[in-house]
Coordinates of N, CA and C in Angstrom, one line a residue:
Chain A
X1 N 13.8 6.4 14.7 CA 12.8 6.1 13.7 C 11.6 5.5 14.3
X2 N 10.6 6.3 14.5 CA 9.4 5.8 15.1 C 8.3 5.4 14.2
X3 N 8.6 5.4 12.9 CA 7.7 5.0 11.9 C 6.7 6.0 11.5
X4 N 5.8 5.7 10.6 CA 4.7 6.6 10.2 C 3.6 6.5 11.2
X5 N 3.1 7.6 11.6 CA 1.9 7.6 12.6 C 0.7 8.3 12.0
X6 N -0.5 7.8 12.3 CA -1.7 8.4 11.8 C -2.7 8.6 12.9
X7 N -3.4 9.7 12.8 CA -4.3 10.0 13.9 C -5.6 10.6 13.3
X8 N -6.8 10.2 13.7 CA -7.1 9.1 14.6 C -6.9 7.8 14.0
X9 N -7.0 6.7 14.7 CA -7.0 5.4 14.1 C -8.4 5.0 13.6
X10 N -9.4 5.5 14.3 CA -10.8 5.2 13.9 C -11.6 6.5 13.9
X11 N -12.5 6.7 13.0 CA -13.4 7.8 13.0 C -14.7 7.4 12.5
X12 N -15.7 7.7 13.3 CA -17.1 7.5 12.9 C -17.8 8.8 12.8
X13 N -18.4 9.0 11.7 CA -19.1 10.3 11.4 C -20.4 10.2 10.7
X14 N -21.2 11.2 10.8 CA -22.5 11.1 10.1 C -22.3 11.8 8.7
X15 N -23.1 11.2 7.8 CA -23.1 11.8 6.4 C -23.2 13.3 6.4
X16 N -22.4 13.9 5.6 CA -22.5 15.4 5.5 C -21.5 16.2 6.4
X17 N -20.9 15.5 7.4 CA -20.0 16.1 8.3 C -18.6 16.2 7.6
X18 N -17.8 17.1 8.1 CA -16.4 17.1 7.6 C -15.5 16.4 8.6
X19 N -14.5 15.7 8.0 CA -13.5 15.0 8.9 C -12.1 15.4 8.4
X20 N -11.1 15.3 9.3 CA -9.7 15.6 9.0 C -8.9 14.6 9.6
X21 N -7.9 14.0 8.9 CA -7.0 13.1 9.4 C -5.6 13.6 9.3
X22 N -4.7 13.2 10.2 CA -3.4 13.6 10.2 C -2.4 12.5 10.0
X23 N -1.3 12.8 9.4 CA -0.2 11.8 9.2 C 1.1 12.4 9.5
X24 N 1.9 11.8 10.3 CA 3.2 12.2 10.6 C 4.2 11.2 10.0
X25 N 5.0 11.6 9.0 CA 5.9 10.7 8.3 C 7.1 10.4 9.2
X26 N 8.0 9.5 8.7 CA 9.3 9.3 9.3 C 10.1 10.6 9.1
X27 N 10.8 11.0 10.1 CA 11.3 12.4 10.2 C 12.2 12.8 9.0
X28 N 13.0 12.0 8.5 CA 13.9 12.4 7.4 C 13.3 12.2 6.0
X29 N 12.1 11.7 5.9 CA 11.4 11.5 4.6 C 10.8 12.8 4.1
X30 N 11.1 13.1 2.8 CA 10.6 14.3 2.2 C 9.4 14.0 1.3
X31 N 9.1 12.7 1.1 CA 7.9 12.4 0.3 C 6.8 11.8 1.2
X32 N 5.6 12.2 0.9 CA 4.4 11.7 1.7 C 3.3 11.4 0.8
X33 N 2.7 10.2 1.0 CA 1.6 9.7 0.1 C 0.4 9.4 0.9
X34 N -0.8 9.6 0.2 CA -2.1 9.2 0.8 C -2.7 8.1 -0.2
X35 N -3.2 7.1 0.4 CA -3.9 6.0 -0.3 C -5.2 5.7 0.4
X36 N -6.2 5.2 -0.4 CA -7.4 4.8 0.2 C -7.6 3.3 -0.1
X37 N -8.1 2.6 1.0 CA -8.3 1.1 0.8 C -9.7 0.8 1.3
X38 N -10.5 0.3 0.3 CA -11.9 -0.1 0.6 C -11.9 -1.6 0.8
X39 N -13.0 -2.1 1.4 CA -13.1 -3.5 1.8 C -12.9 -4.4 0.6
X40 N -12.0 -5.3 0.7 CA -11.8 -6.3 -0.4 C -11.0 -5.8 -1.5
X41 N -10.4 -4.6 -1.4 CA -9.6 -4.0 -2.4 C -8.2 -3.7 -1.9
X42 N -7.3 -3.5 -2.9 CA -6.0 -3.1 -2.5 C -6.0 -1.6 -2.3
X43 N -4.9 -1.0 -1.7 CA -4.9 0.4 -1.6 C -4.8 1.1 -3.0
X44 N -5.5 2.3 -3.1 CA -5.5 3.1 -4.3 C -4.9 4.4 -4.0
X45 N -4.0 4.8 -4.9 CA -3.3 6.1 -4.7 C -4.2 7.3 -4.8
X46 N -4.0 8.2 -3.9 CA -4.8 9.5 -3.9 C -3.9 10.7 -4.3
X47 N -2.8 10.9 -3.6 CA -2.0 12.0 -3.8 C -0.7 11.9 -3.2
X48 N 0.3 12.7 -3.6 CA 1.6 12.7 -2.9 C 2.2 14.1 -2.9
X49 N 3.1 14.3 -1.9 CA 3.8 15.5 -1.7 C 5.3 15.3 -1.7
X50 N 6.0 16.2 -2.2 CA 7.5 16.2 -2.0 C 7.7 17.5 -1.3
X51 N 8.2 17.4 -0.1 CA 8.3 18.5 0.9 C 6.8 19.1 1.0
X52 N 6.7 20.4 0.8 CA 5.3 20.9 1.0 C 4.5 21.0 -0.3
X53 N 5.1 20.6 -1.4 CA 4.5 20.7 -2.8 C 3.7 19.5 -3.1
X54 N 2.4 19.6 -3.4 CA 1.6 18.5 -3.8 C 1.8 18.3 -5.3
X55 N 2.5 17.2 -5.7 CA 3.0 17.0 -7.0 C 2.0 16.2 -7.9
X56 N 1.2 15.4 -7.3 CA 0.3 14.6 -8.1 C -1.0 14.3 -7.4
X57 N -2.1 14.3 -8.1 CA -3.4 14.0 -7.5 C -4.1 13.0 -8.4
X58 N -4.7 11.9 -7.8 CA -5.4 11.0 -8.6 C -6.8 11.5 -8.9
X59 N -7.4 10.9 -10.0 CA -8.8 11.3 -10.3 C -9.8 10.9 -9.2
X60 N -9.3 10.0 -8.3 CA -10.1 9.5 -7.2 C -10.3 10.7 -6.2
X61 N -9.4 11.6 -6.2 CA -9.5 12.7 -5.3 C -10.5 13.8 -5.8
X62 N -11.7 13.6 -5.3 CA -12.8 14.6 -5.8 C -12.6 15.9 -5.1
X63 N -13.4 16.9 -5.5 CA -13.3 18.2 -5.0 C -13.6 18.3 -3.5
X64 N -14.2 17.3 -2.9 CA -14.5 17.3 -1.5 C -13.3 16.9 -0.7
X65 N -12.3 16.4 -1.3 CA -11.0 16.0 -0.7 C -10.0 17.1 -0.8
X66 N -9.3 17.4 0.2 CA -8.1 18.3 0.1 C -7.0 17.8 1.1
X67 N -5.8 17.9 0.6 CA -4.7 17.5 1.4 C -3.7 18.6 1.4
X68 N -3.0 18.7 2.6 CA -2.0 19.7 2.8 C -0.8 19.2 3.5
X69 N 0.3 19.8 3.3 CA 1.5 19.5 4.0 C 2.3 20.8 4.2
X70 N 1.8 21.7 5.0 CA 2.2 23.1 5.1 C 3.6 23.4 5.3
X71 N 4.3 22.6 6.1 CA 5.7 22.9 6.5 C 6.6 21.7 6.0
X72 N 6.0 20.9 5.1 CA 6.8 19.8 4.6 C 7.1 18.7 5.6
X73 N 6.3 18.7 6.7 CA 6.5 17.6 7.7 C 5.2 16.8 7.8
X74 N 4.3 17.1 8.7 CA 3.0 16.3 8.8 C 2.1 16.7 7.7
X75 N 1.1 15.9 7.4 CA 0.1 16.2 6.4 C -1.3 16.0 7.0
X76 N -2.2 16.7 6.4 CA -3.6 16.5 6.8 C -4.4 16.2 5.5
X77 N -5.4 15.3 5.7 CA -6.4 15.0 4.6 C -7.8 15.3 5.1
X78 N -8.4 16.2 4.5 CA -9.8 16.6 4.9 C -10.8 16.2 3.9
X79 N -11.9 15.6 4.3 CA -13.0 15.3 3.5 C -14.2 16.1 3.9
X80 N -14.7 16.9 3.0 CA -15.9 17.7 3.3 C -17.2 17.0 2.9
X81 N -18.2 17.2 3.6 CA -19.5 16.7 3.3 C -19.4 15.2 3.0
X82 N -19.0 14.5 4.0 CA -18.8 13.1 3.8 C -20.0 12.3 3.3
X83 N -19.7 11.3 2.5 CA -20.7 10.4 1.9 C -20.4 9.0 2.4
X84 N -21.4 8.1 2.3 CA -21.2 6.8 2.8 C -20.1 6.1 2.0
X85 N -20.0 6.4 0.7 CA -19.0 5.9 -0.1 C -17.6 6.2 0.3
X86 N -17.4 7.2 1.2 CA -16.1 7.6 1.6 C -15.6 6.6 2.7
X87 N -16.5 5.8 3.2 CA -16.0 4.8 4.2 C -14.9 3.9 3.7
X88 N -13.8 3.9 4.4 CA -12.6 3.2 3.9 C -11.5 3.4 4.9
X89 N -10.4 2.7 4.6 CA -9.2 2.9 5.4 C -8.3 3.9 4.6
X90 N -7.9 4.9 5.3 CA -7.0 5.9 4.6 C -5.6 5.7 5.1
X91 N -4.7 5.4 4.2 CA -3.3 5.0 4.5 C -2.4 6.1 4.1
X92 N -1.4 6.4 5.0 CA -0.4 7.3 4.7 C 0.9 6.6 4.6
X93 N 1.8 7.0 3.7 CA 3.1 6.4 3.6 C 4.1 7.5 3.3
X94 N 5.4 7.3 3.7 CA 6.4 8.2 3.4 C 7.6 7.6 2.8
X95 N 8.5 8.3 2.1 CA 9.7 7.8 1.6 C 10.7 8.9 1.5
X96 N 11.9 8.5 1.2 CA 13.0 9.5 1.1 C 13.4 9.5 -0.4
X97 N 13.3 10.7 -1.0 CA 13.6 10.8 -2.5 C 15.1 10.6 -2.7
X98 N 15.5 9.7 -3.5 CA 16.9 9.5 -3.9 C 17.0 9.4 -5.4
X99 N 17.8 10.2 -6.0 CA 17.9 10.3 -7.4 C 18.3 9.0 -8.0
X100 N 17.6 8.6 -9.0 CA 18.0 7.4 -9.8 C 17.7 6.1 -9.0
X101 N 17.0 6.2 -7.9 CA 16.8 5.0 -7.1 C 15.3 4.9 -6.8
X102 N 14.8 3.7 -6.6 CA 13.4 3.6 -6.1 C 13.3 4.1 -4.7
X103 N 12.2 4.7 -4.4 CA 12.0 5.3 -3.1 C 11.0 4.4 -2.3
X104 N 11.5 3.5 -1.4 CA 10.7 2.6 -0.7 C 9.7 3.4 0.2
X105 N 8.5 3.0 0.1 CA 7.4 3.6 0.9 C 7.1 2.8 2.1
X106 N 7.1 3.6 3.2 CA 6.8 3.0 4.5 C 5.4 3.5 4.9
X107 N 4.5 2.5 5.3 CA 3.1 2.8 5.6 C 2.8 3.0 7.0
X108 N 1.9 3.8 7.3 CA 1.3 3.9 8.7 C 0.2 2.9 8.9
X109 N -0.3 2.9 10.1 CA -1.4 1.9 10.4 C -2.7 2.2 9.8
X110 N -2.9 3.5 9.3 CA -4.2 3.8 8.7 C -5.2 4.4 9.6
X111 N -6.1 5.2 9.0 CA -7.3 5.7 9.8 C -8.5 5.1 9.1
X112 N -9.3 4.4 9.9 CA -10.5 3.7 9.4 C -11.7 4.7 9.6
X113 N -12.3 5.1 8.5 CA -13.4 6.0 8.5 C -14.7 5.3 8.2
X114 N -15.7 5.5 9.1 CA -17.0 4.9 8.9 C -18.0 6.1 8.8
X115 N -18.7 6.2 7.7 CA -19.7 7.2 7.5 C -21.1 6.6 7.6
X116 N -21.8 7.1 8.6 CA -23.2 6.5 8.8 C -24.3 7.2 8.1
Chain B
X3 N -1.9 2.5 -18.7 CA -1.7 2.5 -17.3 C -1.4 1.1 -16.8
X4 N -0.7 1.1 -15.6 CA -0.4 -0.2 -15.1 C -1.6 -0.8 -14.4
X5 N -1.6 -2.1 -14.3 CA -2.5 -2.8 -13.5 C -1.9 -4.1 -12.9
X6 N -2.4 -4.5 -11.8 CA -1.9 -5.7 -11.2 C -3.1 -6.7 -10.9
X7 N -2.9 -7.9 -11.3 CA -3.9 -8.9 -11.1 C -3.4 -10.0 -10.1
X8 N -4.1 -10.1 -9.0 CA -3.8 -11.2 -8.1 C -4.9 -12.3 -8.3
X9 N -4.4 -13.4 -8.8 CA -5.3 -14.4 -9.4 C -6.2 -15.1 -8.3
X10 N -5.8 -15.1 -7.1 CA -6.5 -15.8 -6.1 C -6.9 -14.9 -4.9
X11 N -8.1 -14.8 -4.6 CA -8.6 -13.9 -3.6 C -8.3 -14.5 -2.2
X12 N -8.5 -15.9 -2.1 CA -8.2 -16.6 -0.9 C -7.5 -17.8 -1.1
X13 N -6.5 -18.1 -0.2 CA -5.7 -19.3 -0.3 C -5.6 -20.0 1.1
X14 N -6.4 -21.0 1.3 CA -6.3 -21.8 2.5 C -5.3 -22.9 2.4
X15 N -4.4 -23.0 3.4 CA -3.4 -24.1 3.4 C -3.2 -24.6 4.8
X16 N -2.7 -25.7 4.9 CA -2.3 -26.3 6.3 C -0.9 -25.9 6.6
X17 N -0.7 -25.8 7.9 CA 0.7 -25.5 8.4 C 1.7 -26.5 7.8
X18 N 2.9 -25.9 7.5 CA 4.0 -26.6 6.9 C 3.8 -27.0 5.5
X19 N 2.7 -26.7 4.9 CA 2.5 -26.9 3.4 C 3.2 -25.8 2.6
X20 N 3.5 -26.1 1.4 CA 4.0 -25.0 0.5 C 2.9 -24.1 0.0
X21 N 3.2 -22.9 -0.4 CA 2.2 -22.0 -0.9 C 2.7 -21.2 -2.0
X22 N 1.9 -20.8 -3.0 CA 2.2 -19.9 -4.0 C 1.1 -18.9 -4.2
X23 N 1.4 -17.6 -4.1 CA 0.4 -16.6 -4.3 C 0.8 -15.9 -5.7
X24 N -0.2 -15.9 -6.6 CA 0.1 -15.5 -7.9 C -0.2 -14.0 -8.2
X25 N 0.7 -13.4 -9.0 CA 0.6 -12.0 -9.3 C 1.0 -11.8 -10.7
X26 N 0.2 -11.1 -11.5 CA 0.6 -10.7 -12.9 C 0.4 -9.2 -13.0
X27 N 1.2 -8.6 -13.8 CA 1.1 -7.2 -14.0 C 1.1 -6.9 -15.5
X28 N 0.7 -5.7 -15.8 CA 0.6 -5.3 -17.2 C 1.6 -4.1 -17.4
X29 N 2.6 -4.3 -18.2 CA 3.5 -3.2 -18.5 C 4.4 -3.5 -19.6
X30 N 4.7 -2.5 -20.4 CA 5.6 -2.7 -21.5 C 6.9 -2.1 -21.2
X31 N 7.1 -1.5 -20.0 CA 8.3 -0.9 -19.6 C 8.9 -1.5 -18.4
X32 N 10.1 -1.2 -18.1 CA 10.7 -1.7 -16.9 C 10.0 -1.3 -15.7
X33 N 9.8 -2.2 -14.7 CA 9.0 -1.9 -13.5 C 9.8 -2.3 -12.3
X34 N 9.3 -1.8 -11.2 CA 9.7 -2.2 -9.9 C 8.5 -3.0 -9.3
X35 N 8.7 -4.1 -8.7 CA 7.7 -5.0 -8.2 C 7.8 -5.2 -6.7
X36 N 6.7 -5.4 -6.0 CA 6.7 -5.5 -4.6 C 5.7 -6.5 -4.1
X37 N 5.9 -7.1 -3.0 CA 4.9 -7.8 -2.2 C 4.9 -7.1 -0.8
X38 N 3.7 -6.7 -0.4 CA 3.4 -6.2 0.9 C 2.5 -7.2 1.7
X39 N 2.7 -7.2 3.0 CA 1.8 -8.0 3.9 C 1.1 -7.1 4.8
X40 N -0.1 -7.5 5.1 CA -1.0 -6.7 6.0 C -1.6 -7.6 7.0
X41 N -1.1 -7.5 8.3 CA -1.7 -8.3 9.4 C -3.0 -7.6 9.9
X42 N -3.9 -8.3 10.5 CA -5.1 -7.7 11.0 C -4.9 -6.4 11.8
X43 N -5.6 -5.4 11.4 CA -5.5 -4.1 12.2 C -4.1 -3.4 12.1
X44 N -3.4 -3.8 11.2 CA -2.1 -3.1 11.0 C -1.9 -2.6 9.6
X45 N -0.9 -1.7 9.5 CA -0.6 -1.2 8.2 C 0.2 -2.1 7.3
X46 N 0.5 -1.7 6.1 CA 1.2 -2.5 5.2 C 2.7 -2.6 5.5
X47 N 3.3 -3.8 5.4 CA 4.7 -3.9 5.6 C 5.3 -4.5 4.3
X48 N 6.4 -4.0 3.9 CA 7.1 -4.5 2.7 C 7.7 -5.9 3.0
X49 N 7.3 -6.8 2.2 CA 7.8 -8.2 2.4 C 9.1 -8.4 1.5
X50 N 9.0 -8.1 0.3 CA 10.2 -8.1 -0.6 C 10.0 -7.3 -1.9
X51 N 11.0 -7.1 -2.6 CA 11.0 -6.2 -3.8 C 11.9 -6.6 -4.8
X52 N 11.5 -6.4 -6.1 CA 12.4 -6.6 -7.2 C 12.6 -5.2 -7.8
X53 N 13.9 -4.8 -7.9 CA 14.2 -3.5 -8.5 C 15.1 -3.8 -9.8
X54 N 16.0 -4.7 -9.7 CA 16.9 -5.0 -10.8 C 17.7 -6.2 -10.4
X55 N 18.5 -6.7 -11.4 CA 19.5 -7.8 -11.0 C 18.8 -9.1 -11.0
X56 N 19.2 -9.9 -10.0 CA 18.7 -11.3 -9.9 C 17.2 -11.3 -9.9
X57 N 16.6 -12.2 -10.7 CA 15.1 -12.3 -10.8 C 14.5 -13.0 -9.6
X58 N 15.3 -13.6 -8.8 CA 14.8 -14.3 -7.6 C 15.1 -13.4 -6.4
X59 N 14.1 -13.0 -5.6 CA 14.3 -12.2 -4.5 C 13.8 -12.9 -3.3
X60 N 14.4 -12.7 -2.1 CA 14.0 -13.4 -0.9 C 13.8 -12.4 0.2
X61 N 12.9 -12.9 1.1 CA 12.6 -12.1 2.4 C 13.3 -12.8 3.5
X62 N 13.4 -12.1 4.7 CA 14.0 -12.7 5.8 C 13.2 -13.8 6.5
X63 N 11.9 -13.9 6.2 CA 11.1 -14.9 6.9 C 10.7 -16.0 5.9
X64 N 11.6 -16.3 4.9 CA 11.4 -17.5 4.1 C 10.6 -17.4 2.9
X65 N 10.0 -16.2 2.6 CA 9.3 -16.0 1.3 C 10.3 -15.7 0.2
X66 N 9.9 -16.0 -1.0 CA 10.7 -15.7 -2.2 C 9.7 -15.4 -3.3
X67 N 10.2 -14.6 -4.2 CA 9.4 -14.2 -5.4 C 10.3 -14.2 -6.6
X68 N 9.8 -14.6 -7.7 CA 10.6 -14.6 -9.0 C 10.0 -13.7 -10.0
X69 N 10.8 -12.8 -10.5 CA 10.3 -11.9 -11.6 C 10.5 -12.6 -12.9
X70 N 9.4 -12.7 -13.6 CA 9.4 -13.4 -14.9 C 8.9 -12.4 -16.0
X71 N 9.8 -11.8 -16.7 CA 9.5 -10.7 -17.6 C 8.6 -11.2 -18.7
X72 N 8.9 -12.4 -19.3 CA 8.2 -12.9 -20.4 C 6.7 -13.2 -20.1
X73 N 6.5 -13.6 -18.9 CA 5.1 -13.9 -18.4 C 4.5 -12.8 -17.6
X74 N 5.3 -11.7 -17.5 CA 4.8 -10.5 -16.7 C 4.2 -11.0 -15.3
X75 N 5.0 -11.8 -14.6 CA 4.5 -12.4 -13.3 C 5.6 -12.1 -12.3
X76 N 5.1 -12.2 -11.0 CA 5.9 -12.0 -9.8 C 5.3 -12.8 -8.7
X77 N 5.3 -14.1 -8.9 CA 4.6 -15.0 -7.9 C 5.4 -15.1 -6.6
X78 N 4.6 -15.2 -5.5 CA 5.2 -15.3 -4.2 C 5.1 -16.7 -3.7
X79 N 6.2 -17.2 -3.2 CA 6.2 -18.6 -2.7 C 6.9 -18.8 -1.3
X80 N 6.4 -19.8 -0.7 CA 7.1 -20.2 0.6 C 7.0 -21.7 0.7
X81 N 8.1 -22.4 0.9 CA 8.1 -23.9 0.9 C 7.3 -24.5 2.1
X82 N 7.2 -23.7 3.2 CA 6.6 -24.3 4.4 C 6.0 -23.2 5.2
X83 N 4.7 -23.1 5.3 CA 4.1 -21.9 6.0 C 3.8 -22.2 7.4
X84 N 3.7 -21.1 8.2 CA 3.4 -21.2 9.6 C 2.1 -20.5 9.9
X85 N 1.5 -20.8 11.0 CA 0.2 -20.2 11.4 C 0.4 -18.6 11.4
X86 N 1.5 -18.2 11.8 CA 1.8 -16.7 11.8 C 1.8 -16.0 10.5
X87 N 1.9 -16.8 9.4 CA 1.9 -16.2 8.1 C 0.5 -15.8 7.6
X88 N -0.5 -16.2 8.4 CA -1.9 -15.8 8.1 C -2.0 -14.3 8.0
X89 N -2.4 -13.8 6.8 CA -2.5 -12.3 6.6 C -3.0 -12.1 5.2
X90 N -3.1 -10.8 4.9 CA -3.5 -10.4 3.5 C -2.2 -10.0 2.8
X91 N -2.0 -10.4 1.6 CA -0.8 -10.2 0.8 C -1.1 -9.4 -0.4
X92 N -0.4 -8.3 -0.6 CA -0.7 -7.5 -1.8 C 0.6 -7.4 -2.7
X93 N 0.3 -7.6 -4.0 CA 1.3 -7.4 -5.0 C 1.2 -6.0 -5.5
X94 N 2.3 -5.3 -5.8 CA 2.2 -3.9 -6.2 C 3.3 -3.7 -7.3
X95 N 3.0 -2.7 -8.1 CA 4.0 -2.3 -9.2 C 4.1 -0.8 -9.1
X96 N 5.3 -0.3 -9.3 CA 5.6 1.2 -9.3 C 5.0 1.8 -10.6
X97 N 4.4 3.0 -10.4 CA 3.9 3.7 -11.5 C 4.2 5.2 -11.2
X98 N 5.3 5.7 -11.8 CA 5.7 7.0 -11.4 C 6.1 7.0 -10.0
X99 N 5.6 7.9 -9.2 CA 5.9 7.9 -7.8 C 4.9 7.1 -6.9
X100 N 3.8 6.6 -7.6 CA 2.8 5.9 -6.8 C 3.0 4.4 -7.0
X101 N 2.3 3.7 -6.1 CA 2.3 2.2 -6.2 C 0.9 1.8 -6.7
X102 N 0.8 0.9 -7.6 CA -0.5 0.3 -8.0 C -0.6 -1.1 -7.4
X103 N -1.6 -1.3 -6.6 CA -1.8 -2.6 -5.9 C -2.8 -3.5 -6.6
X104 N -2.6 -4.8 -6.4 CA -3.6 -5.7 -6.7 C -4.7 -5.7 -5.6
X105 N -5.7 -6.6 -5.8 CA -6.8 -6.6 -4.8 C -6.5 -7.4 -3.5
X106 N -5.4 -8.1 -3.6 CA -5.0 -8.8 -2.4 C -5.3 -10.3 -2.4
X107 N -4.5 -11.1 -1.7 CA -4.8 -12.5 -1.5 C -4.8 -12.8 0.0
X108 N -5.9 -13.3 0.5 CA -5.9 -13.7 1.9 C -5.3 -15.1 2.1
X109 N -4.2 -15.2 2.8 CA -3.6 -16.5 3.1 C -4.1 -16.9 4.5
X110 N -4.7 -18.0 4.6 CA -5.2 -18.6 5.8 C -4.5 -19.9 6.1
X111 N -3.7 -19.9 7.2 CA -2.9 -21.1 7.5 C -3.6 -21.7 8.7
X112 N -3.9 -23.0 8.6 CA -4.5 -23.7 9.8 C -3.7 -24.9 10.1
X113 N -3.9 -25.4 11.4 CA -3.1 -26.5 11.9 C -3.9 -27.8 11.6

């Protein structure tokens, strides 16, 4: 168990550029979540996958955001035409679905995005 | 919808003093409650959780939290803090498959 990993850890981009982040969950976890954390705020839920299916998306996830988990393992989060308001820490978490029980989420270190 | 309110944005304390970080949630249904800790430049780590059973839950590093259904609270306490406890603490409640977080409380422990 190597934990949840995210790449890159930091990304600086210019307004209007596209960026893509990657998340590798804990290997036996079939659920994967994306959250966004802005300065002075707690993390906000964006979306989650069970295996390769994207089951829920927050209203925070605008049309410029797209997430994929093509083989049910790693996931990517892409932001198109970045805006300064997209500057935030993007957190990934994973969990193992167990029927009738809470699924504890394990978080990665995050990708800090700065849009200039 | 669920919401979580952390009543204190910053809590400065001296080493070995007791501390309480307050958390209130809004819900009319059964919930799961959590406290996460975030050290500088690191991800969130689960500190403790209430799922069911005893309303008092404890962590391995001396923190405890008490679930109070009538007051919809889940305050975090530690009888004696250490410098190493300096971090951001987030209270969270489950909502479907997602977690709803409060804005966080910065605990600053000084000598």
